[in-house]
Amino acid sequence: MQPITKSSSTSSELEFLVDKVKRESLSSSSSDTQNLFLSASPYDTAWLALIPHPHHHHHHGPPMFEKCLQWILHNQTPQGFWTAAAGDNISDTDDDVTLDCLLSTLACLVALKRWQLAPDMIHKGLEFVHRNTERLVMKQKPSDVPRWFTIMFPAMLELAGASGLRVDFSENLNRILVELTQNRDDILTREEVGEKKQYSPLLLFLEALPAQSYDSDVLKQIIDKKLSSDGSLFQSPSATARAYMITGNTRCLSYLHSLTNSCSNGGVPSFYPVDDDLHDLVMVNQLTRSGLTEHLIPEIDHLLLKVQKNYKYKKASPKSLYGIAAELYKDSLAFWLLRVNSHWVTPSIFCWFLNDEEIRDHIETNYKEFAAVLLNVYRATDLMFSGEVQLVEARSFATKYLEKILATGNIQKTNADISSSLHKMIEHELRVPWTARMDHVENRIWIEEIASGALWFGKSSYLRLSCLHKINLQQLAVKNYTLRQSVYRDELAEVERWSKERGLCDMGFGREKTGYCYYAFAASTCLPWSSDVRLVLTKAAVVITVADDFFDVEGSMDDLEKLTDAVRRWDAEGLGSHSKTIFEALDDLVNEVRLKCFQQNGQDIKNNLQQLWYETFHSWLMEAKWGKGLTSKPSVDVYLGNAMTSIAAHTMVLTASCLLGPGFPVHQLWSERHHQDITSLLMVLTRLLNDIQSYLKEEDEGKINYVWMYMIENNQVSIDDSVRHVQTIINVKKQEFIQRVLSDKHCNLPKSFKQLHFSCLKVFNMFFNSSNIFDTDTDLLLDIHKAFVSPPQVPKFKPHIKPPHQLPATLQPPHQPRQIMVNKKKVEMVYKSYHHPFKVFNLPKKQSSGHGTMNPRASILAGPNIKLCFS
């Protein structure tokens, strides 16, 4: 096999991009490459920007992490807010603004105010907050607001007010915010800050907790006890930044330096670090789903072997509620990638959650936040082998809650582009079976829906596990896709010329499906089949379609018998016009395959090909006799035995397999073809997929069909029962088929041969998924246009705008070693001098009717009940 190629200049450009991705994305250390798929969180970045430099105790000294402050200056949107999607495809309106944008914007405004920078940016940001808070907060009841927002938003308003930012809201919104604050207070009263069994423990929101509610020494002890081995608090940069401010713990400081050193542009993610295996798996997943596998086979194999080795020696450990989203996402992704690449792996690698009642209950309660995880679990179950009960249960579990998400139409809207993208992906996955999807089209969907791999870790921002929003990978994916389109257009034109020259498109009867056939076989797989394989598959499909229609509707019984006998003799003598056209096209195809196979392998397969096609024509003749009542109706088993051949899936696959490349064991496979389970399963599946969607049409035409025959032979069965019976057979046989395609243990055949079978199954499953698309004239035209003509519609990257305000000289950090070691006493001095300007206040308690009402435009921070928070 050879990869798709075009002109030398286009290929050189593609090779340049491939080499660039290898150098910059696949050759770096994990700490460098993690930033490729972790989106920056403005909220967490702002909290690091608030930390002053330890060598300067005065109020106007420089920030410790100047890069974070620079990132804030660079990444305000034209509408005035900050978002985790900054730099990507940002709308020019407020339509896509979500709750986390409010938190991110307030945090960034506080940071700018703290360092007395960019008053115009602050003004613009406050206008955004005033413009959108009421719209976003009041569209749901305070009791329905997400827990993280209930905890964090009142605290950020308090922090903004204490920083001197004027945040004014209407009377109606003030009342809602007072209720929201009361709900926050109820949570703080109900939950313990050091509680262990929580998915999003209070300590995760440390920066939003009122310090006066906790004993200072006790809080420090709890923080020190909860710190991870890397010095972080739940891998949350914002919580860890606050922990450092409170405790001065040098482990926290080391974590923060490691974090900022790995984020070259200054924007830090909401969760760090990410597990190395997850990083590798996400990278492989992105490369695979964006259609880049053929260019990076050694690199992908290396990463998968490393992951498989790590899982092999992985020890079982207790699962913490907080880490289960990332762990289940990683484990289900590992299962899918390892199995789809024919590595041995068992369902237990990710089905552990089914046996843990606490974890299972938590996912059920928070299913919207687990949308991306559940989608990954569902995808993993696509690769189900026979008898894998755990996967049946996991699929049922994931399907239930994914359907619930679609039914409510409301994925937790934390980040708008993620929510809409994820919603589209879920809908697509549930609607279209994996075995009915065209790889080339799926690549386009993946490239365009860049945010579908989002994970939620219990705080405000999703962690976007996508590296396609980085320019290099996006450019490579788009360039590779458009190159394929160019090649496909040329090949389609070639096969259309052949069809016309052979007279197959001007028969005057039946279906002209050259475009449909080529689209199906070209788009069904992105494995680098040679052009010869795609063209032979298409030509075989065109001949089969025309000949099948001739046997069904046009030819007399005499014509059909003569044509079948001519194919047996391989001689066109005595054939009429239509019959002769069909035979000569077939003869041309067989001679082409015979010659090219001889050139590749030195083997003449003339007799094999002729016998294969004769069996197919003979099966059509038998069906014609049954349909015309010339012979008695067959039993279900006899019908299926013949119909497995008449569907002609194996005819196309075995003909094209002769051109799979030099060294391919053609004679061995031909001699054993009647004993190949994978071929028999393909024949059964394609026949039943056709029959389950065509039984109504074929009843009207007087043709026999498995659905009707099963109902007739089982008198107590309704037509719906018969359809369900056939669908059950399809599901069982499909599991057996996938097992033989993906497992060398169960089918020791060349991988290219197995993948060619799978490609053919996908073609039939696409044509006969929920209806008979093959017989339509226009249903596939839009998909064909997207596959061959229209380039992917990818988000445009917005270049960073030079910040209107550079850091003044007093905020420039002094030259010093990168890793700062600070003694406890000095840290405490820094913290004390730092936190005075950021005393945070509690919102006023809800007033009784006897105390009057608040001014409609008064600040929510106004009132006599102000209390110091972080003091």
Coordinates of C-alpha atoms in Angstrom, one line a residue, residues 69-602:
L69 CA -0.2 39.2 34.1
Q70 CA 1.1 39.6 30.5
W71 CA -1.3 36.9 29.4
I72 CA -4.2 38.7 30.9
L73 CA -3.2 41.9 29.1
H74 CA -3.0 40.0 25.8
N75 CA -6.2 38.0 26.0
Q76 CA -9.2 40.2 26.6
T77 CA -11.8 39.7 23.9
P78 CA -13.3 42.6 21.9
Q79 CA -16.4 42.3 24.0
G80 CA -14.4 42.8 27.2
F81 CA -14.4 39.3 28.7
W82 CA -11.8 36.6 29.2
T83 CA -12.5 33.0 28.3
A84 CA -10.7 29.7 28.1
A85 CA -11.2 29.8 24.3
A86 CA -9.2 33.0 24.0
G87 CA -7.3 33.1 20.8
D88 CA -9.7 30.7 19.1
N89 CA -13.0 31.2 17.4
I90 CA -14.6 33.9 19.5
S91 CA -17.9 35.3 18.5
D92 CA -18.3 39.1 18.0
T93 CA -21.4 39.1 20.2
D94 CA -22.2 38.1 23.8
D95 CA -24.3 35.1 22.6
D96 CA -21.8 32.5 23.5
V97 CA -20.9 34.0 26.9
T98 CA -21.4 31.6 29.8
L99 CA -21.2 31.5 33.6
D100 CA -17.5 30.8 33.7
C101 CA -16.8 33.9 31.6
L102 CA -18.2 36.0 34.5
L103 CA -15.8 34.4 37.0
S104 CA -12.8 34.6 34.6
T105 CA -13.5 38.2 33.8
L106 CA -13.9 39.3 37.4
A107 CA -10.7 37.5 38.4
C108 CA -8.7 39.2 35.6
L109 CA -10.2 42.6 36.4
V110 CA -9.1 42.1 40.1
A111 CA -5.5 41.3 38.9
L112 CA -5.3 44.3 36.7
K113 CA -6.7 46.5 39.5
R114 CA -4.2 45.0 41.9
W115 CA -1.3 46.1 39.8
Q116 CA -3.0 49.4 38.7
L117 CA -2.9 48.5 35.0
A118 CA -5.1 49.0 32.0
P119 CA -7.9 51.2 33.2
D120 CA -9.6 51.1 29.8
M121 CA -9.5 47.3 29.9
I122 CA -11.0 47.3 33.3
H123 CA -13.8 49.7 32.2
K124 CA -14.5 47.4 29.2
G125 CA -14.6 44.3 31.4
L126 CA -16.9 45.9 34.0
E127 CA -19.2 46.9 31.1
F128 CA -19.3 43.2 30.1
V129 CA -20.1 42.1 33.7
H130 CA -22.9 44.7 34.0
R131 CA -24.2 43.7 30.6
N132 CA -24.3 40.0 31.0
T133 CA -24.6 39.0 34.7
E134 CA -28.4 39.5 34.9
R135 CA -29.0 37.6 31.6
L136 CA -26.9 34.6 32.7
V137 CA -27.8 34.4 36.3
M138 CA -31.5 35.1 36.2
K139 CA -32.3 32.6 33.5
Q140 CA -32.3 29.8 36.2
K141 CA -33.4 29.6 39.8
P142 CA -30.7 30.1 42.4
S143 CA -31.4 26.6 43.6
D144 CA -30.5 25.3 40.1
V145 CA -27.3 27.2 39.7
P146 CA -24.3 24.9 39.6
R147 CA -22.6 24.3 43.0
W148 CA -19.2 25.7 41.8
F149 CA -20.8 28.9 40.7
T150 CA -22.8 29.2 43.9
I151 CA -19.5 29.0 45.9
M152 CA -17.3 31.0 43.6
F153 CA -19.4 33.9 42.2
P154 CA -20.3 35.6 45.5
A155 CA -16.6 35.4 46.6
M156 CA -15.5 37.0 43.3
L157 CA -18.0 39.8 43.6
E158 CA -16.8 40.4 47.2
L159 CA -13.2 40.3 46.0
A160 CA -13.9 42.8 43.2
G161 CA -15.7 45.2 45.5
A162 CA -12.9 45.0 48.1
S163 CA -10.4 45.8 45.3
G164 CA -12.2 49.0 44.5
L165 CA -14.1 47.8 41.4
R166 CA -17.6 49.2 41.3
V167 CA -20.0 46.4 40.4
D168 CA -23.6 47.6 40.3
F169 CA -26.7 45.5 39.6
S170 CA -30.4 46.0 39.5
E171 CA -32.7 45.5 42.4
N172 CA -34.0 42.2 40.9
L173 CA -30.6 40.8 40.4
N174 CA -29.5 41.9 43.8
R175 CA -32.3 39.9 45.3
I176 CA -31.2 36.8 43.3
L177 CA -27.6 37.3 44.4
V178 CA -28.5 37.6 48.0
E179 CA -30.3 34.3 47.7
L180 CA -27.4 32.8 45.9
T181 CA -25.1 34.0 48.7
Q182 CA -27.3 32.4 51.3
N183 CA -27.1 29.1 49.3
R184 CA -23.3 29.5 49.4
D185 CA -23.5 30.0 53.2
D186 CA -25.6 26.9 53.5
I187 CA -23.1 24.8 51.6
L188 CA -20.3 26.1 53.8
T189 CA -22.3 25.3 56.9
R190 CA -23.3 21.8 55.7
E191 CA -19.9 20.7 54.4
E192 CA -16.6 20.3 56.2
V193 CA -13.6 21.9 54.6
G194 CA -11.5 18.8 55.2
E195 CA -14.1 16.2 54.2
K196 CA -12.7 13.3 52.4
K197 CA -15.4 11.7 50.3
Q198 CA -16.3 14.5 47.9
Y199 CA -16.0 14.9 44.2
S200 CA -15.4 18.6 44.4
P201 CA -14.4 19.2 48.1
L202 CA -14.6 22.6 49.6
L203 CA -10.8 22.8 49.8
L204 CA -10.9 22.8 45.9
F205 CA -12.4 26.2 46.2
L206 CA -10.0 27.5 48.8
E207 CA -9.5 30.9 47.1
A208 CA -13.3 31.4 47.4
L209 CA -13.7 30.4 51.0
P210 CA -14.2 33.1 53.7
A211 CA -11.1 32.8 55.9
Q212 CA -12.9 34.2 59.0
S213 CA -15.1 31.1 59.0
Y214 CA -12.1 28.9 59.8
D215 CA -9.5 28.8 62.5
S216 CA -6.3 30.0 60.8
D217 CA -4.0 27.3 62.3
V218 CA -6.5 24.5 61.7
L219 CA -6.9 25.6 58.1
K220 CA -3.1 25.6 57.5
Q221 CA -2.9 22.1 59.0
I222 CA -5.7 20.9 56.7
I223 CA -4.0 22.5 53.7
D224 CA -0.6 20.9 54.5
K225 CA -2.3 17.6 55.0
K226 CA -4.2 17.7 51.7
L227 CA -1.3 18.8 49.5
S228 CA -0.4 16.3 46.8
S229 CA 3.1 15.0 46.4
D230 CA 3.7 17.6 43.6
G231 CA 2.8 20.4 46.1
S232 CA -0.6 21.2 44.6
L233 CA -4.0 21.3 46.1
F234 CA -6.1 18.9 44.0
Q235 CA -3.9 19.9 40.9
S236 CA -5.8 23.2 40.9
P237 CA -3.6 26.2 40.2
S238 CA -6.0 28.8 41.7
A239 CA -6.5 26.8 44.9
T240 CA -2.7 26.1 45.2
A241 CA -2.0 29.8 44.7
R242 CA -4.3 30.6 47.6
A243 CA -2.8 27.8 49.6
Y244 CA 0.7 29.4 49.1
M245 CA -0.6 32.8 50.2
I246 CA -2.0 31.3 53.4
T247 CA 0.7 28.9 54.3
G248 CA 3.8 30.0 52.5
N249 CA 4.5 26.4 51.8
T250 CA 7.5 26.1 49.6
R251 CA 6.1 22.9 48.0
C252 CA 3.2 25.0 46.7
L253 CA 5.7 27.5 45.4
S254 CA 7.7 24.8 43.6
Y255 CA 4.4 23.5 42.0
L256 CA 3.5 27.0 40.8
H257 CA 7.0 27.5 39.3
S258 CA 6.8 24.2 37.5
L259 CA 3.4 25.1 36.2
T260 CA 4.4 28.5 34.8
N261 CA 7.6 27.1 33.4
S262 CA 5.6 24.6 31.3
C263 CA 3.2 27.2 30.0
S264 CA 5.3 29.3 27.8
N265 CA 2.7 31.9 26.9
G266 CA 1.8 32.6 30.5
G267 CA -1.8 31.2 30.5
V268 CA -2.1 28.3 32.9
P269 CA -4.8 25.6 32.7
S270 CA -7.4 24.8 35.3
F271 CA -5.8 21.4 36.1
Y272 CA -2.2 20.5 36.2
P273 CA -0.3 18.3 35.7
V274 CA -2.2 15.8 33.5
D275 CA -1.3 12.2 33.7
D276 CA 1.4 11.3 31.2
D277 CA -0.6 8.4 29.8
L278 CA -3.6 10.7 29.3
H279 CA -1.4 13.1 27.5
D280 CA -0.1 10.4 25.1
L281 CA -3.6 9.0 24.6
V282 CA -5.1 12.4 23.8
M283 CA -2.3 13.1 21.3
V284 CA -2.8 9.7 19.6
N285 CA -6.6 10.2 19.6
Q286 CA -6.3 13.6 18.0
L287 CA -3.9 12.4 15.3
T288 CA -6.0 9.3 14.6
R289 CA -9.4 11.0 14.4
S290 CA -8.1 13.9 12.4
G291 CA -6.8 11.5 9.7
L292 CA -3.1 11.8 10.2
T293 CA -2.3 8.2 11.1
E294 CA -0.6 7.3 7.8
H295 CA 2.0 10.0 8.3
L296 CA 2.9 9.2 11.9
I297 CA 2.7 5.4 12.2
P298 CA 6.0 4.9 14.1
E299 CA 5.3 7.7 16.5
I300 CA 1.8 6.5 17.2
D301 CA 2.9 2.9 17.7
H302 CA 5.6 4.0 20.1
L303 CA 3.1 5.9 22.2
L304 CA 0.6 3.1 22.3
L305 CA 3.2 0.5 23.2
K306 CA 4.3 2.8 26.1
V307 CA 0.8 3.1 27.3
Q308 CA 0.1 -0.6 27.0
K309 CA 3.2 -1.3 29.0
N310 CA 2.2 1.1 31.7
Y311 CA -1.3 -0.5 32.0
K312 CA 0.2 -3.9 32.1
Y313 CA 2.2 -3.1 35.3
K314 CA -0.5 -0.7 36.7
K315 CA -1.5 -1.7 40.2
A316 CA -5.1 -1.4 41.4
S317 CA -5.6 1.5 43.8
P318 CA -8.5 3.1 45.6
K319 CA -10.4 5.5 43.4
S320 CA -10.9 9.1 44.7
L321 CA -14.1 10.8 43.8
Y322 CA -12.2 13.9 42.7
G323 CA -10.0 12.1 40.2
I324 CA -12.5 9.8 38.6
A325 CA -13.4 12.0 35.6
A326 CA -9.8 12.1 34.4
E327 CA -9.2 8.5 35.2
L328 CA -12.3 7.1 33.6
Y329 CA -11.8 9.3 30.6
K330 CA -8.2 8.1 30.3
D331 CA -9.0 4.4 30.8
S332 CA -11.9 4.3 28.3
L333 CA -9.8 6.2 25.8
A334 CA -6.9 3.7 26.3
F335 CA -9.3 0.8 25.7
W336 CA -10.5 2.3 22.5
L337 CA -7.1 3.2 21.1
L338 CA -5.4 0.0 22.1
R339 CA -8.2 -2.3 20.8
V340 CA -8.8 -0.4 17.6
N341 CA -5.1 -0.8 16.9
S342 CA -5.3 -4.6 17.6
H343 CA -3.5 -4.5 21.0
W344 CA -4.7 -7.1 23.5
V345 CA -6.8 -5.3 26.2
T346 CA -9.7 -6.3 28.4
P347 CA -12.9 -4.3 29.3
S348 CA -11.9 -4.3 33.0
I349 CA -9.4 -1.6 32.1
F350 CA -12.2 1.0 32.3
C351 CA -15.3 -0.9 33.5
W352 CA -14.2 -0.7 37.1
F353 CA -16.7 2.1 37.7
L354 CA -19.6 -0.2 37.3
N355 CA -18.6 -2.1 40.5
D356 CA -18.1 0.9 42.7
E357 CA -21.5 2.0 44.0
E358 CA -20.3 5.3 45.3
I359 CA -18.6 6.3 42.1
R360 CA -21.5 5.1 40.0
D361 CA -24.0 7.0 42.1
H362 CA -21.9 10.2 41.8
I363 CA -21.7 9.9 38.0
E364 CA -25.5 9.4 37.9
T365 CA -26.1 12.5 40.0
N366 CA -23.7 14.7 38.0
Y367 CA -24.2 13.1 34.6
K368 CA -24.1 16.5 32.8
E369 CA -20.7 17.3 34.1
F370 CA -19.5 13.8 33.0
A371 CA -20.8 14.2 29.4
A372 CA -17.4 13.9 27.8
V373 CA -16.5 11.0 30.0
L374 CA -19.7 9.1 29.3
L375 CA -19.2 9.8 25.6
N376 CA -15.8 8.2 25.8
V377 CA -17.2 5.2 27.6
Y378 CA -19.9 4.8 24.9
R379 CA -17.2 5.0 22.2
A380 CA -15.2 2.3 23.9
T381 CA -18.2 -0.1 23.8
D382 CA -18.3 0.2 20.1
L383 CA -15.5 -2.3 20.0
M384 CA -17.4 -5.0 21.8
F385 CA -16.4 -8.6 21.3
S386 CA -18.8 -11.6 21.7
G387 CA -19.5 -12.4 25.3
E388 CA -18.2 -9.2 26.9
V389 CA -20.9 -8.6 29.4
Q390 CA -19.2 -5.7 31.1
L391 CA -19.3 -3.8 27.9
V392 CA -23.0 -4.4 27.5
E393 CA -23.6 -3.0 30.9
A394 CA -21.3 0.0 30.3
R395 CA -22.9 0.8 27.0
S396 CA -26.4 0.7 28.6
F397 CA -25.2 3.0 31.4
A398 CA -23.6 5.5 29.1
T399 CA -26.5 5.4 26.6
K400 CA -29.0 6.2 29.3
Y401 CA -27.4 9.4 30.5
L402 CA -26.2 10.6 27.1
E403 CA -29.8 10.3 25.9
K404 CA -30.9 12.1 29.0
I405 CA -28.5 14.9 28.1
L406 CA -29.9 15.2 24.6
A407 CA -33.4 15.1 25.9
T408 CA -32.9 18.0 28.3
G409 CA -31.0 19.9 25.6
N410 CA -28.8 21.4 28.2
I411 CA -25.3 20.2 28.8
Q412 CA -23.9 22.2 31.7
K413 CA -23.1 25.4 29.8
T414 CA -19.8 26.3 31.3
N415 CA -18.1 27.1 28.0
A416 CA -20.3 27.7 25.1
D417 CA -18.1 26.4 22.3
I418 CA -17.5 23.2 24.2
S419 CA -21.1 22.6 25.1
S420 CA -22.4 23.0 21.5
S421 CA -19.6 20.9 20.1
L422 CA -20.0 18.2 22.7
H423 CA -23.8 18.2 22.1
K424 CA -23.2 17.7 18.4
M425 CA -20.8 14.9 19.0
I426 CA -23.1 13.0 21.4
E427 CA -26.0 13.3 19.0
H428 CA -23.8 12.0 16.1
E429 CA -22.5 9.1 18.1
L430 CA -25.9 7.9 19.2
R431 CA -27.5 8.4 15.8
V432 CA -24.9 6.8 13.6
P433 CA -23.3 3.4 14.5
W434 CA -19.5 3.3 14.5
T435 CA -19.7 0.7 11.7
A436 CA -21.8 3.1 9.6
R437 CA -19.4 6.1 9.6
M438 CA -17.1 7.1 6.8
D439 CA -13.6 7.7 8.2
H440 CA -12.9 10.6 5.8
V441 CA -16.1 12.4 6.8
E442 CA -15.5 11.6 10.5
N443 CA -12.0 13.3 10.2
R444 CA -13.7 16.4 8.9
I445 CA -16.2 16.4 11.8
W446 CA -13.4 16.0 14.3
I447 CA -11.3 18.8 12.8
E448 CA -14.3 21.1 12.8
E449 CA -15.5 20.3 16.3
I450 CA -12.3 21.1 18.1
A451 CA -13.7 21.3 21.6
S452 CA -15.5 18.0 22.0
G453 CA -12.9 16.5 24.2
A454 CA -13.6 18.7 27.2
L455 CA -13.3 17.5 30.8
W456 CA -14.8 19.0 33.8
F457 CA -13.0 18.8 37.1
G458 CA -15.5 20.4 39.5
K459 CA -14.6 24.1 39.2
S460 CA -15.6 26.7 36.7
S461 CA -13.6 26.0 33.6
Y462 CA -13.6 22.9 31.4
L463 CA -10.2 21.4 30.6
R464 CA -10.1 21.2 26.9
L465 CA -8.3 18.0 25.8
S466 CA -7.7 19.1 22.3
C467 CA -4.5 19.9 20.5
L468 CA -6.1 20.7 17.2
H469 CA -6.7 24.2 18.3
K470 CA -3.0 24.6 18.0
I471 CA -1.9 26.0 14.6
N472 CA 0.6 23.4 13.5
L473 CA -1.8 20.4 14.0
Q474 CA -4.7 22.3 12.5
Q475 CA -2.8 23.3 9.4
L476 CA -1.5 19.7 9.0
A477 CA -5.0 18.2 9.4
V478 CA -6.6 20.6 7.0
K479 CA -3.8 20.3 4.4
N480 CA -4.0 16.5 4.6
Y481 CA -7.8 16.6 4.2
T482 CA -7.8 18.9 1.2
L483 CA -5.0 16.9 -0.4
R484 CA -7.2 13.8 -0.1
Q485 CA -10.1 15.7 -1.6
S486 CA -8.0 16.6 -4.6
V487 CA -6.9 13.0 -5.1
Y488 CA -10.5 11.8 -4.7
R489 CA -11.9 14.3 -7.2
D490 CA -9.4 13.1 -9.8
E491 CA -10.2 9.4 -9.1
L492 CA -13.9 10.0 -9.3
A493 CA -13.5 11.7 -12.7
E494 CA -11.5 8.7 -13.8
V495 CA -14.0 6.1 -12.8
E496 CA -16.9 8.2 -14.2
R497 CA -15.0 8.2 -17.6
W498 CA -14.6 4.4 -17.4
S499 CA -18.3 3.9 -16.6
K500 CA -19.3 6.1 -19.5
E501 CA -16.8 4.5 -21.9
R502 CA -18.2 1.1 -21.0
G503 CA -21.7 2.2 -21.5
L504 CA -22.8 1.5 -17.9
C505 CA -24.2 4.9 -17.2
D506 CA -26.3 5.0 -20.3
M507 CA -28.2 1.7 -20.0
G508 CA -31.6 3.3 -20.0
F509 CA -32.7 1.4 -16.9
G510 CA -31.8 0.9 -13.3
R511 CA -29.7 3.0 -11.0
E512 CA -26.6 5.1 -12.0
K513 CA -24.6 5.0 -8.8
T514 CA -21.0 5.7 -9.9
G515 CA -20.7 8.7 -7.6
Y516 CA -22.3 7.0 -4.6
C517 CA -20.1 3.9 -5.0
Y518 CA -16.8 5.8 -5.3
Y519 CA -17.7 8.1 -2.4
A520 CA -18.5 5.1 -0.2
F521 CA -15.2 3.2 -0.8
A522 CA -13.0 6.2 -0.9
A523 CA -14.4 7.7 2.3
S524 CA -15.0 4.5 4.3
T525 CA -11.4 4.2 5.4
C526 CA -8.4 6.5 5.7
L527 CA -5.9 3.7 5.6
P528 CA -3.6 4.4 2.7
W529 CA -5.1 2.1 0.1
S530 CA -3.6 2.6 -3.3
S531 CA -5.6 4.3 -6.0
D532 CA -6.0 0.9 -7.7
V533 CA -7.8 -0.6 -4.8
R534 CA -10.3 2.3 -4.6
L535 CA -10.9 2.3 -8.3
V536 CA -11.4 -1.5 -8.6
L537 CA -13.8 -1.5 -5.6
T538 CA -15.8 1.2 -7.3
K539 CA -15.8 -0.4 -10.8
A540 CA -16.9 -3.7 -9.2
A541 CA -19.7 -2.0 -7.3
V542 CA -20.9 -0.2 -10.5
V543 CA -20.9 -3.5 -12.5
I544 CA -22.8 -5.2 -9.7
T545 CA -25.4 -2.5 -9.4
V546 CA -26.1 -2.4 -13.2
A547 CA -26.1 -6.2 -13.4
D548 CA -28.4 -6.6 -10.4
D549 CA -30.9 -4.1 -11.8
F550 CA -30.8 -6.0 -15.1
F551 CA -31.6 -9.2 -13.3
D552 CA -34.4 -7.5 -11.2
V553 CA -36.2 -5.3 -13.7
E554 CA -35.0 -5.4 -17.3
G555 CA -33.9 -8.7 -18.6
S556 CA -36.1 -11.6 -19.7
M557 CA -35.5 -15.0 -18.2
D558 CA -33.8 -16.0 -21.5
D559 CA -31.5 -12.9 -21.3
L560 CA -30.6 -13.8 -17.7
E561 CA -29.8 -17.4 -18.4
K562 CA -27.7 -16.5 -21.4
L563 CA -25.7 -13.8 -19.5
T564 CA -25.1 -16.2 -16.6
D565 CA -23.9 -18.9 -19.0
A566 CA -21.7 -16.4 -20.8
V567 CA -20.0 -15.6 -17.5
R568 CA -19.6 -19.3 -16.8
R569 CA -17.9 -19.8 -20.2
W570 CA -16.4 -16.3 -20.1
D571 CA -17.4 -15.7 -23.6
A572 CA -19.8 -13.0 -24.9
E573 CA -21.0 -14.9 -27.9
G574 CA -24.7 -14.8 -28.4
L575 CA -25.4 -11.9 -25.9
G576 CA -27.7 -9.0 -26.7
S577 CA -27.0 -5.3 -26.3
H578 CA -27.5 -4.9 -22.5
S579 CA -26.1 -8.3 -21.6
K580 CA -23.0 -7.7 -23.8
T581 CA -22.4 -4.3 -22.3
I582 CA -22.4 -5.8 -18.8
F583 CA -20.2 -8.7 -19.8
E584 CA -17.6 -6.6 -21.6
A585 CA -17.4 -4.2 -18.6
L586 CA -16.9 -7.1 -16.3
D587 CA -14.3 -8.6 -18.6
D588 CA -12.4 -5.3 -18.8
L589 CA -12.4 -5.1 -14.9
V590 CA -11.2 -8.7 -14.5
N591 CA -8.4 -8.3 -17.0
E592 CA -7.3 -5.1 -15.3
V593 CA -7.1 -6.8 -11.9
R594 CA -5.5 -9.9 -13.4
L595 CA -2.7 -7.9 -15.1
K596 CA -2.0 -5.7 -12.1
C597 CA -2.0 -8.6 -9.7
F598 CA 0.5 -10.4 -11.9
Q599 CA 2.7 -7.4 -12.0
Q600 CA 2.7 -7.1 -8.2
N601 CA 2.9 -10.8 -7.2
G602 CA 3.7 -12.8 -10.4

